[in-house]
Amino acid sequence: MTVTGAEGYYNATLDYGDGCTTVTDGKGTHRYYYDPDGNILREEAPDGSTTTYEWDEFHHLLARHSPAGRVEKFEYNAAHGQLSRYTAADGAEWQYRYDERGLLSNITDPAGQTWTQQCDERGLPVSLVSPQGEETRLAYTAQGLLSGIFRQDERRLGIEYDHHNRPETLTDVMGREHHTEYSGHDLPVKMRGPGGQSVRLQWQQHHKLSGIERAGTGAEGFRYDRHGNLLAWTDGNGVVWTMEYGPFDLPVARTDGEGHRWQYRYDKDTLQLTEVINPQGESYRYILDNCGRVTEERDWGGVVWRYRYDADGLCTARVNGLEETILYSRDAAGRLAEIITPEGKTQYAYDKSGRLTGIFSPDGISQRTGYDERGRVNVTTQGRRTIEYHYPDEHTVIRCILPPEDERDRHPDESLLKTTYRYNAAGELTEVILPGDETLTFSRDEAGREVLRHSNRGFACEQGWNAAGQPVSQRAGFFPEEATWSGLVPSLVREYRYDSAGNVSAVTSREDYGRETRREYRLDRNGQVTAVTASGTGLGYGEGDESYGYDSCGYLKAQSAGRHRISEETERYAGGHRLKQAGNTQYDYDAAGRMVSRTKHRDGYRPETERFRWDSRDQLTGYCSAQGEQWEYRHDASGRRTEKRCDRKKIRFTYLWDGDSIAEIREYRDDKLYSVRHLVFNGFELISQQFSRVRQPHPSVAPQWVTRTNHAVSDLTGRPLMLFNSEGKTVWRPGQTSLWGLALSLPADTGYPDPRGELDPEADPGLLYAGQWQDAESGLCYNRFRYYEPETGMYLVSDPLGLLGGEQTYRYVPNPCGWVDPLGLAASSKISSLMDYIGDGRRVSGHTGFLDGVRLSRSQINNIAKEMEKLGIKVIRKADKYLPPNARAAFDYGLRNIYLRKNATLYEVYHEVIHAKQFAKIGREAYEALGRLSREEHVLNEILKSKNLFNEAEIAHAIKYVEGLREKFMMGLTN
C-alpha cells in the first residue's frame, strides 16, 4: 500500500506480510515483527538498529531491549495485571502496590523511600503521605471535583465551582482569591486577580481566542485560518505579526511587525525542522540521518558542528569547526557518565535515585552534592570550598558558607557566613537575616508583590505597581524607626511609564544630590528602542540623547549615544552576523564562530589588538590586552567561572557559586587575601552584599576583619541603581551607561565633574544587567555561559542552545529596558505578560492523528459518554470545529471536554478516554505536574495492556509517539 501526503510529506509504502509490517519512506525501511497475538516482538530502524520486546501470556510487556543492549523490565501483579515493579536499565527498581480495589496505594523508589496513597469510596485519592510521614490531604465536591488541598492542617489550595461545575474561585495558601467568569459556551471571559488586576477575553465562533483586554494596556487581537492556526496577532500598540502555514499545518513563514519575513523548512519524512531562512536570505540548517537524528548543524555564517550517536540515539560526540572533538559516554541508564575533551576527562556520579552527586573535572577540582531525606540539597562542595544548607522548618533555608580549608590557619578570625532566608507559605521571600544579624524584611500587597523592603537599622525601599501588575515607582533611602509609611526619607525616587503594549516608554529618576533626569524611549514596530531622549539637570558629562538602527534580522546596524559616536551605518557584520567592524574597531573570528581578536584604530596611533583564547567548550580561558597584559580564566565542569588571574599584576579573584548565582568573590593581591565580597540574591536580583577587608593599620596591631553591609536597589532589568548602608545612606551609584550598557560618564581623573560619581568604589558589586559581571580588564561582561560586549550589544560566541535560544544567535536581547538574559542562553521579558499562562484559553492533551482502524458505533459512543459524565467529563461529538485538522479526537482538560469527530476510531477515542480517566483520578494539579511524557507513557501502558483491541499500525503509532517524546524530553523540548 502506498501513502502519498500533501506536497510530498509523509510519502511511504506499507507492506503487510505474515508476522512483519514493512514501512519504507525517504529515510529507508522500518520493519515491525509481531507474534500471532499482535504483540510487537522486534523493531528494525533504517540504520539496522533493533529494539526487541518480551511479553507474557496476558499480553503484558515484560522487557524492552534497546539497540545498545539496555534492558528495561516490567512485572505485574496477579490480581489485576497491574504494573508492580519497574526495573530500569541500570538495575534501579520502582515498586508499585495496590489495594483490594486495584487502586495504587504505594510507590517505592530505588532508594527504598515509599510514598503512600489512600482513596475514598469513589476511587479518588484523599491522602498522600511522603516517606517522611508528611501528609497531603485532598478534598472533593459531590461531583468528584477537587475542592481543596491541605498539608499539615493548612489549606494550600481551595477551588469553588459554579452550578456548571466550572472553577469559579481559586484561593491560594495565602488566602488570595482569583476569580473567573464564563460565557454561555463555558469559555473564560473575565479573570480577576487578588490585586485588582483584570483580564477580559473574547472568543470567536469556533472557540478560539480572538482578543485580550488588560487594565492599563491596549487590546490584543488574534486571527485564525479555517484549520484553527494562528494567522495574525495584533499587539497593544496595533502592530500586526503574521504567520503562514503549509502541509500538515506546519508554520512555513513568519512576518514580524516591521514586515521582515522569516521562513521555515522541514524534513518530509519526520516533519522535523531542517532550515530557517532569515530576512537577509541566510540559512540555519540541520542535516538528519535516516533515523531523524541531527548529524550536522550549520549556522547562519556557515560554522558547522557535527554529531555522532550510539545505537540508542544518544549523542556520543560533538565536533566543532576547528575539528575539536568532545566525546560523551553514558551509563546503563543513559545518563551522562563521562566527557572527554582536548583539555581532559570529566566524570559524573549519581545516587540510587538518579540524582547527580559528583562531578570530577580534569583540573582536579571536584563538585559534590549531598541531599537530605526529603531530597533537598544540604551540602555542595566546589574544590576546597563548601556551602551547607539547613532547613529548620518548611519555610526557612539557612545557607552557611565555610571559609576555605587551606586558609583557616592564616585567617583564624574568618568565620562562616550564615544567611537565613524565610519565605511565606506561597514561597515568597519575607525575610533575610545576614551575617551579623542584620535583618531585611519584605512586605507584600494582596497580590504578593513586594511593596516595602526595610532593614532593622533604617534602610528602606518602597515600590508601587499599576493595575497591569507593572512596577511604576521606587523610593529608597532612610526609614526612621518611628516614621509612618510616608515618613520615608528617599535618596532615590524613580518612576516608570509604559506604552499600550507594556514596553517601558519613560523613566524619571531623582537622586539625593538634588538633580533629576528623564529618559523617554521611542520604539519601532518590533519593540526595539530606536531613540532615547535624555533631559534634566542630572545629566553628567558625556550623556545625552541616543539613537539606534536595526537591520532586518534585529541586529544593531547604527548607534550613537550622548557624545560618544560608537558606530556609523556601515558594513558592520560578516556572514551570520559575526561582527566585522563597529566604528573604528575590527573583529575576527575562528572557524568555530568565536571572537579571537578585537583591533581598535585611532588616528595617529598604531592599531591596538586584543586577543581572546577559548577551550573546546567555548569557554574563555585567556585574554591578552593591547599592552600585553595576560589574564587567565578557569571554569568548573558546570561551566561556571571559578577564577581569574593576572600574574603581571599579581592579582587573583576566586568565585564561589550558589547554583547559578555567585555567592562569594575573594580577591587576592600578592598572593595574600585582600577582600571578601559576600553576595545575597533573590533570583538574579542582588539584595545585599557584605564587603570585608583584612586591615592592619600598624605591624604591631593584629590584623582584623572589617565588614561593611550594603543593600541594593535595582531597576527593571536587575541592574543595581544604588547601594545603601544599613542606615539608608547612599554609599555607591553607577555611572550612566547607554541603552546597551556602554559607560558614558567619564572617570574622575579626566577633570570633568560627574555629579553621580562613585562614592565608594570598593562597594561596586560589579554587575551590569542581571547575571552580567563586569571585567574591567577587557570591558566585557561575564554572563554565565557567554561573554557580552556592551559597546555593540553582542555576545562573543554563538548561542550554545542554537536556535532554541532565539533566531538571533549573537544578539543580547531585543530590548534591554524590559528583557534580560541572566544565563547568556535565552532572552526573557522581566515584565511578564498574562499570555504566558493564559495561552489560547485551552489546555489540550492527547491529540491523535488520522489512522485507519475500527470505527465506533453511536451506541458505543453513548456508553462512553455516560461513563465520562460520571467523572465530570463531557463528550462533544461532531466536534470538527474544535479540533486541529490532523486530529480526530482530543481531551481538553482545561474545559474537561473530550472532542470527537464523526469518524473517530476506537484507538483514537481510547487514547483520550485514558487521559480523561487519569485526569479525573488524580486531579488537575497532579495531572499537570506529571508532564506530557509521563501522561503519554501511562496511555501507552494502558494500550499495551489492551493491545488485542488495536491493529499493528496503531500499536506502532503509540510506541513511536512516546519514543519521540522521550527524545524531546532528553533534549529539554518537553516536560
Short mmCIF file of N, CA and C in Angstrom, two decimals, residues 253-256 259-263 277-279:
data_model
loop_
_atom_site.label_atom_id
_atom_site.label_comp_id
_atom_site.label_asym_id
_atom_site.label_seq_id
_atom_site.Cartn_x
_atom_site.Cartn_y
_atom_site.Cartn_z
N ALA A 253 6.28 30.36 7.40
CA ALA A 253 6.82 31.73 7.34
C ALA A 253 6.23 32.56 8.46
N ARG A 254 7.02 33.51 8.93
CA ARG A 254 6.58 34.46 9.95
C ARG A 254 7.01 35.85 9.53
N THR A 255 6.12 36.80 9.62
CA THR A 255 6.43 38.19 9.29
C THR A 255 6.28 39.03 10.55
N ASP A 256 7.34 39.74 10.93
CA ASP A 256 7.31 40.50 12.17
C ASP A 256 6.65 41.85 11.98
N GLY A 259 7.62 44.01 9.08
CA GLY A 259 7.44 43.46 7.74
C GLY A 259 8.54 42.53 7.29
N HIS A 260 9.45 42.14 8.18
CA HIS A 260 10.54 41.24 7.82
C HIS A 260 10.06 39.79 7.91
N ARG A 261 10.40 38.99 6.90
CA ARG A 261 9.84 37.64 6.77
C ARG A 261 10.90 36.56 7.04
N TRP A 262 10.57 35.67 7.97
CA TRP A 262 11.39 34.50 8.28
C TRP A 262 10.71 33.27 7.70
N GLN A 263 11.49 32.33 7.16
CA GLN A 263 10.92 31.14 6.53
C GLN A 263 11.44 29.87 7.20
N ILE A 277 15.32 30.35 7.31
CA ILE A 277 15.89 31.35 6.41
C ILE A 277 15.53 32.73 6.94
N ASN A 278 16.54 33.55 7.24
CA ASN A 278 16.26 34.87 7.81
C ASN A 278 15.93 35.87 6.70
N PRO A 279 15.50 37.08 7.05
CA PRO A 279 15.10 38.06 6.03
C PRO A 279 16.21 38.46 5.07
#
